[in-house]
XYZ file of C-alpha atoms in Angstrom:
651
model
C 93.713 92.532 41.190
C 92.241 92.780 44.571
C 94.350 91.544 47.482
C 92.516 88.098 48.215
C 95.122 86.853 50.595
C 93.830 85.720 53.777
C 94.918 87.148 56.973
C 96.955 84.679 59.113
C 95.759 83.471 62.423
C 96.778 85.937 65.330
C 99.806 84.889 67.098
C 99.624 86.428 70.478
C 102.307 86.300 72.859
C 101.176 84.983 76.223
C 101.535 86.854 79.118
C 104.891 86.539 80.860
C 104.792 84.885 84.547
C 105.015 86.894 87.446
C 108.811 88.080 87.949
C 110.695 88.840 91.033
C 109.718 92.439 91.135
C 106.071 91.308 91.490
C 107.124 89.115 94.395
C 109.036 91.608 96.183
C 105.992 94.107 95.741
C 103.576 91.633 97.034
C 105.783 90.606 100.206
C 106.437 94.701 100.652
C 102.698 95.411 100.886
C 101.831 92.364 103.161
C 104.779 93.600 105.463
C 103.557 97.200 105.391
C 100.125 96.042 106.307
C 101.399 94.039 109.330
C 103.427 96.797 110.391
C 100.272 99.216 110.424
C 98.372 96.950 112.224
C 101.070 95.814 114.811
C 102.363 99.420 115.331
C 99.153 101.261 115.785
C 99.842 102.111 119.268
C 102.437 104.414 117.819
C 101.405 105.360 114.287
C 98.048 106.609 115.294
C 99.197 109.504 117.367
C 102.167 110.512 115.036
C 99.406 110.267 111.900
C 97.073 112.681 114.360
C 100.079 114.938 114.866
C 101.115 115.110 111.126
C 97.273 115.909 110.077
C 96.808 118.547 112.921
C 99.954 120.229 111.638
C 98.168 120.380 108.237
C 95.364 122.267 110.171
C 97.682 124.525 112.104
C 100.025 125.232 109.268
C 97.685 128.293 107.726
C 97.750 129.824 111.187
C 101.764 129.542 111.124
C 102.022 130.866 107.805
C 99.747 133.878 108.619
C 101.876 134.886 111.693
C 105.014 134.383 109.795
C 103.727 136.766 106.978
C 103.434 139.552 109.710
C 107.019 138.884 110.851
C 106.350 136.725 113.913
C 109.178 134.386 114.428
C 109.080 130.670 114.007
C 108.696 129.499 117.660
C 106.166 131.907 118.727
C 104.179 131.298 115.559
C 104.124 127.736 116.286
C 103.230 128.266 119.961
C 100.582 130.805 119.199
C 98.992 128.407 116.596
C 99.119 125.290 119.194
C 97.543 127.443 121.973
C 94.899 128.559 119.715
C 94.310 124.801 118.918
C 94.259 124.043 122.572
C 91.990 126.846 123.282
C 89.274 125.902 120.834
C 89.329 122.274 122.088
C 89.161 123.659 125.563
C 86.241 125.869 124.927
C 84.495 122.932 123.196
C 85.088 120.822 126.015
C 83.768 123.214 128.432
C 80.562 123.922 126.528
C 79.835 120.400 126.130
C 80.503 119.793 129.840
C 78.282 122.692 130.922
C 75.290 121.393 128.853
C 75.869 117.823 130.035
C 75.545 119.129 133.495
C 72.585 120.997 132.730
C 70.739 117.838 131.286
C 71.716 115.936 134.344
C 69.278 117.394 136.749
C 66.394 116.459 134.350
C 67.515 113.005 133.742
C 64.772 111.310 135.960
C 61.967 113.235 134.536
C 63.267 111.953 131.026
C 63.608 108.699 132.182
C 60.014 108.425 133.394
C 58.697 109.809 130.111
C 60.568 107.416 127.874
C 59.458 104.387 130.074
C 55.851 105.587 129.753
C 56.215 105.459 125.905
C 58.005 102.437 126.040
C 55.232 100.781 127.928
C 52.628 102.330 125.622
C 54.471 100.963 122.657
C 55.054 97.486 124.311
C 51.310 97.464 124.943
C 50.553 98.572 121.310
C 52.726 95.986 119.557
C 54.199 93.140 121.700
C 50.935 93.013 123.750
C 48.668 92.536 120.612
C 51.431 89.681 119.343
C 51.358 88.040 122.551
C 47.559 87.716 122.742
C 47.456 86.758 118.911
C 50.047 84.095 119.840
C 48.074 82.754 122.729
C 44.962 82.555 120.681
C 46.625 80.657 118.095
C 48.266 78.097 120.890
C 44.935 77.633 122.323
C 43.435 76.442 118.921
C 46.389 74.103 118.106
C 46.384 72.374 121.586
C 45.207 68.696 121.425
C 42.106 67.769 123.426
C 42.685 66.958 127.204
C 45.845 68.905 127.388
C 44.262 72.063 128.998
C 45.048 71.019 132.548
C 48.241 72.966 133.957
C 51.159 70.759 134.192
C 52.900 70.279 137.703
C 56.529 71.289 137.801
C 59.018 68.675 139.013
C 61.728 69.730 141.319
C 65.090 67.916 140.977
C 66.718 66.639 143.913
C 70.061 65.216 144.412
C 70.430 61.677 144.298
C 71.387 60.974 148.105
C 68.567 63.685 149.247
C 70.975 66.125 150.431
C 70.285 69.663 150.202
C 72.710 71.876 148.038
C 75.504 73.974 149.812
C 75.607 77.733 149.185
C 78.821 79.021 148.227
C 79.531 82.860 148.240
C 82.722 84.139 146.599
C 83.983 87.438 147.968
C 86.789 89.798 146.641
C 89.171 91.248 148.784
C 88.558 94.865 149.479
C 90.491 97.184 146.834
C 93.657 99.219 148.014
C 93.723 102.838 147.614
C 96.360 102.438 145.094
C 94.142 99.980 142.804
C 90.950 102.552 143.416
C 93.285 105.470 142.058
C 94.419 103.355 139.160
C 90.841 102.334 138.288
C 89.634 105.821 138.377
C 92.497 107.830 136.833
C 93.599 105.370 134.310
C 90.727 106.010 131.683
C 91.166 109.662 132.334
C 95.007 109.875 131.819
C 95.067 107.714 128.717
C 93.093 110.057 126.383
C 95.418 113.182 128.003
C 98.465 111.077 127.319
C 97.554 110.493 123.873
C 96.575 114.285 123.289
C 99.770 115.390 124.724
C 101.891 113.306 122.528
C 99.995 114.460 119.461
C 100.347 118.182 120.427
C 104.177 117.847 121.119
C 104.750 115.929 117.850
C 102.727 118.702 115.938
C 104.830 121.238 117.652
C 108.270 119.737 116.544
C 106.530 119.017 112.910
C 105.606 122.898 112.602
C 108.969 123.818 113.930
C 111.203 121.573 111.497
C 108.757 121.794 108.517
C 111.298 122.753 106.036
C 114.028 120.458 107.463
C 111.406 117.673 107.418
C 110.181 118.416 103.817
C 114.171 118.366 102.566
C 114.576 115.101 104.397
C 111.504 113.498 102.711
C 112.765 114.665 99.224
C 116.023 113.154 99.780
C 114.335 110.031 100.857
C 112.010 109.953 97.991
C 114.882 110.442 95.885
C 116.781 113.847 95.323
C 117.728 112.467 91.719
C 114.377 113.830 90.419
C 113.661 116.837 92.422
C 110.763 118.364 90.061
C 108.667 114.786 90.375
C 109.163 114.856 94.252
C 108.398 118.357 94.588
C 105.372 118.145 92.467
C 104.148 115.095 94.490
C 104.833 116.844 97.818
C 102.778 119.965 96.716
C 99.980 118.029 95.095
C 99.396 116.152 98.286
C 99.884 119.227 100.707
C 97.381 121.149 98.564
C 94.817 118.313 98.310
C 95.089 117.404 102.000
C 94.683 121.283 102.900
C 91.825 121.869 100.589
C 89.996 118.740 101.874
C 90.397 119.708 105.701
C 89.325 123.307 104.969
C 86.303 122.179 103.069
C 85.171 119.615 105.562
C 85.740 121.825 108.713
C 83.802 124.505 106.910
C 81.005 122.266 105.904
C 80.698 120.527 109.133
C 80.890 123.681 111.136
C 77.864 124.947 109.006
C 76.074 121.690 109.323
C 76.583 121.606 113.132
C 75.067 125.439 113.134
C 72.074 124.422 110.978
C 71.310 121.346 113.402
C 71.857 123.658 116.535
C 69.682 126.430 115.463
C 66.996 123.850 114.125
C 66.859 121.854 117.516
C 66.778 125.363 119.515
C 63.574 126.278 117.393
C 62.100 122.919 117.754
C 62.277 122.903 121.407
C 65.235 120.109 122.146
C 66.936 121.059 125.080
C 70.627 121.878 125.054
C 70.715 122.400 121.259
C 74.153 124.066 121.479
C 75.373 120.644 122.901
C 73.843 118.639 119.805
C 74.877 121.196 117.269
C 78.539 120.782 118.287
C 78.232 117.193 118.350
C 76.729 116.975 115.219
C 79.457 119.124 113.555
C 82.125 116.792 115.243
C 80.727 113.397 114.603
C 80.171 114.271 110.967
C 83.984 113.946 110.409
C 83.389 110.222 110.706
C 82.391 108.887 107.206
C 78.965 107.561 106.795
C 77.846 106.930 110.317
C 78.854 110.329 111.746
C 75.362 111.888 110.999
C 73.422 108.584 112.222
C 75.193 108.909 115.460
C 74.693 112.744 115.672
C 71.346 112.322 115.575
C 70.614 109.406 117.784
C 71.036 111.140 121.161
C 68.865 114.272 120.193
C 66.037 111.845 118.935
C 66.066 109.951 122.298
C 65.981 113.368 124.147
C 63.181 114.477 121.895
C 61.302 111.486 122.889
C 61.888 112.029 126.503
C 60.763 115.956 126.489
C 57.499 115.561 124.380
C 54.854 113.178 125.741
C 53.953 112.963 122.013
C 55.715 112.081 118.971
C 55.757 115.329 117.074
C 59.128 116.610 118.509
C 60.775 113.514 117.258
C 59.233 113.761 113.976
C 60.518 117.290 113.253
C 64.059 116.220 114.875
C 64.257 113.424 112.500
C 63.327 115.382 109.594
C 66.014 118.401 110.625
C 68.662 115.526 110.368
C 67.408 113.706 107.300
C 66.985 117.265 105.111
C 70.197 118.775 106.544
C 72.429 115.611 105.773
C 70.592 115.211 102.195
C 71.490 118.678 101.373
C 74.982 118.690 102.762
C 76.061 115.240 101.182
C 74.303 115.386 97.958
C 74.363 119.135 96.995
C 76.825 121.470 99.124
C 79.859 118.927 99.153
C 79.843 118.189 95.392
C 79.598 121.892 94.791
C 82.325 122.868 97.178
C 84.982 120.200 96.534
C 83.714 117.491 94.315
C 86.649 115.617 93.272
C 89.187 117.834 94.734
C 90.223 114.990 97.097
C 91.196 112.668 93.831
C 89.315 109.450 95.233
C 86.625 107.420 93.666
C 83.293 106.996 95.365
C 84.167 103.202 95.573
C 87.816 104.095 96.937
C 86.135 106.117 99.852
C 84.011 102.920 100.787
C 87.159 100.472 100.474
C 89.196 102.948 102.428
C 86.882 103.193 105.229
C 86.574 99.542 105.663
C 90.488 98.875 105.426
C 91.600 101.532 107.633
C 88.804 100.751 110.341
C 90.139 97.034 110.247
C 93.589 98.499 110.671
C 93.240 101.090 113.191
C 89.694 100.912 114.523
C 87.343 104.311 115.072
C 90.411 106.492 114.444
C 91.135 104.781 111.073
C 87.646 105.426 110.045
C 88.027 108.973 110.797
C 91.453 109.119 108.829
C 90.500 106.908 105.972
C 90.002 109.829 103.428
C 93.205 111.698 104.178
C 95.136 108.639 104.436
C 93.955 107.162 101.071
C 94.505 110.501 99.516
C 98.080 110.279 100.362
C 98.186 106.786 98.525
C 96.806 108.065 95.505
C 99.309 110.852 95.208
C 102.031 108.436 95.578
C 100.454 106.292 92.841
C 100.422 109.394 90.578
C 104.486 109.850 91.004
C 105.767 106.780 91.643
C 105.794 104.314 88.803
C 105.769 100.995 90.765
C 102.712 102.265 92.717
C 100.773 103.454 89.972
C 98.107 100.695 90.496
C 96.997 102.688 93.638
C 96.081 105.727 91.327
C 94.000 103.451 88.998
C 92.410 101.405 91.789
C 91.506 104.406 94.246
C 91.699 107.507 91.883
C 89.162 109.423 90.208
C 90.677 109.662 86.931
C 89.139 107.307 84.269
C 91.056 104.098 83.911
C 90.686 104.545 80.149
C 91.072 107.717 77.977
C 88.044 108.617 75.632
C 90.199 107.053 72.765
C 90.535 103.906 74.750
C 87.261 103.864 75.486
C 85.940 104.317 71.905
C 88.153 101.610 70.743
C 87.014 99.067 73.662
C 83.381 99.927 72.815
C 84.214 99.034 69.134
C 86.003 95.774 70.142
C 82.805 94.773 72.188
C 80.512 95.577 69.256
C 78.875 98.106 71.568
C 78.118 101.391 69.305
C 75.348 102.570 71.523
C 77.775 103.493 74.566
C 80.278 104.774 71.951
C 77.473 107.137 70.761
C 76.375 108.164 74.314
C 79.921 109.125 74.731
C 80.200 111.043 71.481
C 77.079 112.993 72.420
C 78.619 113.903 75.496
C 81.830 115.011 73.970
C 80.105 117.037 71.275
C 78.407 119.226 73.717
C 82.002 120.927 74.358
C 83.489 120.615 70.707
C 82.999 120.285 67.209
C 82.169 117.268 65.109
C 85.356 117.447 63.312
C 87.448 117.664 66.381
C 85.679 114.833 67.954
C 86.231 112.676 64.699
C 90.206 113.640 64.904
C 90.669 113.638 68.440
C 88.726 110.401 69.331
C 87.801 108.148 66.331
C 90.637 108.386 64.352
C 93.082 107.931 67.291
C 90.738 104.849 68.110
C 90.893 103.502 64.768
C 94.950 104.159 64.617
C 94.915 101.553 67.652
C 92.495 99.178 65.854
C 94.923 99.379 62.647
C 97.836 98.718 64.932
C 96.427 95.620 66.239
C 95.338 94.570 63.046
C 98.837 95.181 61.585
C 100.374 92.722 64.413
C 97.713 90.163 63.429
C 95.670 90.315 66.884
C 92.570 91.131 65.253
C 90.503 88.305 63.212
C 88.535 89.283 60.438
C 85.207 89.092 61.789
C 86.313 91.455 64.795
C 87.579 94.030 62.112
C 84.307 93.694 60.247
C 82.526 94.376 63.523
C 84.553 97.524 64.031
C 84.050 98.563 60.463
C 80.100 98.192 60.823
C 79.885 99.851 64.308
C 81.864 102.947 63.011
C 79.799 103.017 60.072
C 76.734 103.157 62.400
C 78.257 105.661 64.594
C 78.771 107.850 61.654
C 75.108 107.405 60.368
C 73.974 108.238 64.022
C 76.043 111.308 64.148
C 74.783 112.578 60.683
C 72.301 114.981 62.240
C 75.077 117.103 63.976
C 76.150 120.208 62.566
C 79.882 120.780 62.457
C 80.037 123.702 64.649
C 81.187 124.859 68.122
C 78.732 124.083 70.904
C 77.112 127.158 72.573
C 78.893 128.412 75.735
C 75.726 127.396 77.792
C 76.013 123.674 76.359
C 79.646 123.789 77.332
C 78.980 125.085 80.708
C 76.420 122.238 81.250
C 78.528 119.622 79.852
C 81.424 120.473 82.162
C 79.471 119.509 85.199
C 78.760 115.810 83.980
C 82.013 114.952 81.992
C 84.935 113.515 83.404
C 88.485 114.973 83.579
C 89.927 112.858 80.743
C 87.033 113.931 78.694
C 87.346 117.679 79.339
C 91.123 117.082 78.576
C 90.251 116.353 75.010
C 91.295 119.056 72.835
C 88.301 121.255 71.695
C 89.795 123.700 68.879
C 87.151 125.892 67.039
C 85.359 124.480 64.457
C 86.222 124.817 60.691
C 85.495 128.029 59.630
C 85.641 127.376 55.739
C 82.962 127.273 53.126
C 83.313 126.763 49.300
C 82.534 129.495 46.804
C 79.038 130.064 45.716
C 77.620 127.727 43.238
C 77.554 130.001 40.420
C 81.273 130.726 41.138
C 82.761 127.408 41.141
C 84.958 126.109 38.692
C 82.898 123.810 35.892
C 84.618 120.633 37.138
C 83.199 121.495 40.895
C 79.555 122.334 39.901
C 78.709 118.409 39.807
C 76.727 116.805 42.498
C 79.897 115.205 44.116
C 82.955 116.564 42.873
C 85.102 115.094 45.425
C 86.086 111.219 45.590
C 86.620 109.576 48.926
C 89.150 106.744 48.265
C 89.942 104.101 50.653
C 93.232 102.949 51.102
C 94.400 99.223 51.435
C 94.046 99.135 55.153
C 90.980 97.114 56.567
C 89.529 100.326 58.257
C 90.487 102.866 55.736
C 86.792 102.560 54.405
C 85.371 103.700 57.730
C 87.589 106.988 57.700
C 86.761 107.619 53.990
C 83.061 107.608 55.069
C 83.759 110.168 58.131
C 85.538 112.454 55.594
C 82.654 112.234 52.977
C 80.237 113.035 55.888
C 82.249 116.320 56.806
C 82.778 117.288 53.036
C 78.994 117.204 52.500
C 78.599 119.459 55.712
C 80.598 122.015 54.591
C 78.950 122.169 51.030
C 81.227 119.803 48.979
C 79.365 116.851 47.786
C 81.350 113.793 47.871
C 81.238 109.903 46.939
C 82.898 107.108 48.223
C 85.037 104.273 46.355
C 86.523 101.151 47.728
C 90.299 100.411 47.304
C 89.661 97.763 45.034
C 88.016 100.160 42.280
C 91.576 101.532 42.134
C 93.347 98.549 41.528
C 95.630 97.582 38.520
C 92.374 95.965 36.994
C 89.813 98.044 38.560
C 91.093 101.395 37.666
C 90.036 101.168 34.113
C 86.352 100.960 35.172
C 86.595 103.635 37.828
C 84.476 106.689 36.846
C 86.454 109.752 37.189
C 84.632 111.959 34.662
C 82.967 114.275 37.325
C 85.690 114.167 39.690
C 87.474 117.489 40.567
C 89.642 116.106 43.621
C 90.812 112.644 45.198
C 91.226 112.380 48.675
C 92.820 109.082 49.624
C 92.632 107.687 53.145
C 95.568 105.669 54.739
C 95.495 104.890 58.516
C 98.819 102.824 58.176
C 101.470 102.652 55.388
C 102.900 99.585 57.168
C 106.119 101.143 56.285
C 105.652 100.422 52.712
C 104.825 103.578 50.905
C 105.474 101.766 47.454
C 101.717 100.819 47.039
C 100.338 104.300 47.766
C 103.091 105.583 45.458
C 101.731 103.284 42.537
C 98.282 104.181 43.519
C 98.695 107.723 43.050
C 100.501 107.309 39.626
C 97.483 105.279 38.274
C 95.246 107.800 39.532
C 97.314 110.626 37.865
C 97.586 108.483 34.468
C 93.828 108.008 34.605
C 92.790 111.636 35.761
C 95.882 113.840 35.049
C 93.932 117.088 35.696
C 92.487 116.134 39.073
C 94.022 117.284 42.286
C 94.999 114.208 44.718
C 95.187 114.593 48.326
C 96.666 111.725 50.571
C 95.495 111.752 54.046
C 98.029 110.124 56.663
C 96.285 109.804 59.768
C 97.991 110.410 63.135
C 100.860 107.549 63.048
C 101.908 108.513 59.955
C 102.200 112.347 60.122
C 106.028 111.921 60.096
C 105.602 111.309 56.266
C 105.019 115.338 56.147
C 108.891 115.703 57.405
C 110.293 113.687 54.737
C 110.516 115.630 51.624
C 111.929 112.651 49.889
C 109.272 110.321 50.567
C 106.726 113.120 49.758
C 107.980 113.609 46.181
C 108.261 109.624 45.875
C 104.494 109.262 46.787
C 103.791 112.258 44.214
C 100.458 113.556 45.538
C 99.491 116.988 45.272
C 98.553 117.636 49.065
C 99.214 115.908 52.299
C 97.051 116.078 55.282
C 97.113 114.405 58.714
C 93.628 115.346 60.035
C 90.110 115.595 58.936
C 90.113 119.331 59.922
C 93.246 119.901 57.458
C 91.674 117.840 54.790
C 88.406 119.639 54.677
C 90.128 123.093 54.614
C 92.680 121.947 52.020
C 89.450 120.874 49.667
C 87.647 124.141 50.238
C 90.782 126.044 49.706
C 91.411 124.027 46.205
C 87.813 124.825 45.283
C 88.455 128.426 45.809
C 91.587 128.386 43.888
C 89.933 126.704 40.922
C 87.200 129.154 41.085
C 89.751 131.975 41.095
C 91.618 130.438 38.034
C 88.175 130.202 36.361
C 87.391 133.772 36.917
C 90.740 134.896 35.611
C 90.730 132.869 32.760
C 87.318 134.354 32.028
C 88.517 137.670 32.417
C 91.549 136.963 30.098
C 89.198 135.945 27.603
C 86.993 138.749 27.749
C 89.875 141.221 27.375
C 90.907 139.365 24.418
């Protein structure tokens, strides 16, 4: 008799209230943010020194390889860094000095253009406003109104008061002049001094960080530090190279366009592009203003704007994704949020440092369990695996998005692999939830229907390995989680030719795909039937009710050569499967019976006693193995038929 027992309503345990650990984490986060804000005067130079050490570290490593001692290597690297900065500052100073003499002429040109623009726009607007005002005035108000002059109540004239500051002393003058100059120099010296000590004691600081992070798990700590160092180094080198080329292109382009001091603007463009989002805009502002001052017309301005627009578009949309793509490990939204947060905490310096600082937080989230939320929120790895995404789409009754994901995954793997690695595992999640009582009947029906629609939509896909060109094209659009889905070779098994098949295999549908007792086993049977059909073995489906104690008598097994029973979940009760197999053997003793126990029940294969109790002829744990077993049985029966025919011929 069919099982008509209604499923009990779901008893879902309410989520626990936030515990003490959550409160401590929240308080710690607030304290850290406050410390970053209040200690920015100290933390900013130290952070810049650490990042500078990452830039100079390759130079030190190169010198150490040629057996230069540690201290001279560090000093040479620092001198090279200071020299590069000095050369850039000198070039910028000379270029600015060259522009200073032509400033009056440029100012006159800009004033002339501004007057022309004002006359063309504001002048017309003013005259239009006056005409409208004249039409709106009431009659008799055209005479000019006399201005009234207010006088004091007693008629006395106001007294003029002049406030004069005392003359500045030489010390105040020196302070006002030197303080804006000495403060940046002081910060630069602090940064270089700290960077020198970091480079000199790199190994010692590394060991101290490992001890601080926890020497009990040296592997995880070492991997985390290596990951952070590798990502930061790759990011800095890529950004330095890209921005250098960008500055060179801008400088050369401005030189041929005719903008004065093209070298200066190329250097500033390369430097300012380190500032996320607004760097290119700031770099273009001054050359555009200078182009407007040099050329009496507007052609120079248009060419300059076009140069910056095209260069930034190609660099940001083509070059950067090709060179380092997701090497930073940050999602695009995380980059924007990081820029806003660090700008609020540390100002313009925070905007420049936002990406490397956030990158360090993401690395911490990947290797520190309590900070995993940082990797989830800021990292570029998908929050859901393809299996979880498939199940979520089935729960949301959205087979279209599941089909879109399937077609993307099928560009890199066969249909059987997709069913095994994504669909079966996703249905296993659903079966687990159903056994726990958290899925209502209507939701299970929706999942079953969505899977059926998905299987029908994938019916036109051949079960083959994609062409290498298709895999290469798909690699550029799939996420890392999707690329991590296993992609073994497609099934390379075909049944014997029709004239070589055993008599019981020469029917239209020799394989019966019988669903288990689970609510989603019919969906798996439909998938298995589709794969068998694609590999030349006809199949038909049967619901579990047809093999019940009452239904087994009417189950047509006359043209059946093999029965494949699908079970997603045994519910730790193999007795039902044992009696099902016994009924099938009693009904069709010459038919091979295969039991597919999908991912969660693979442990059954390791229990010889349990396998003998169930009594099936074959056990499999994947659709691939099931199809290969069915093809192998077809070949075996064909060989037995040929051997029997040969014996009869000899006799």
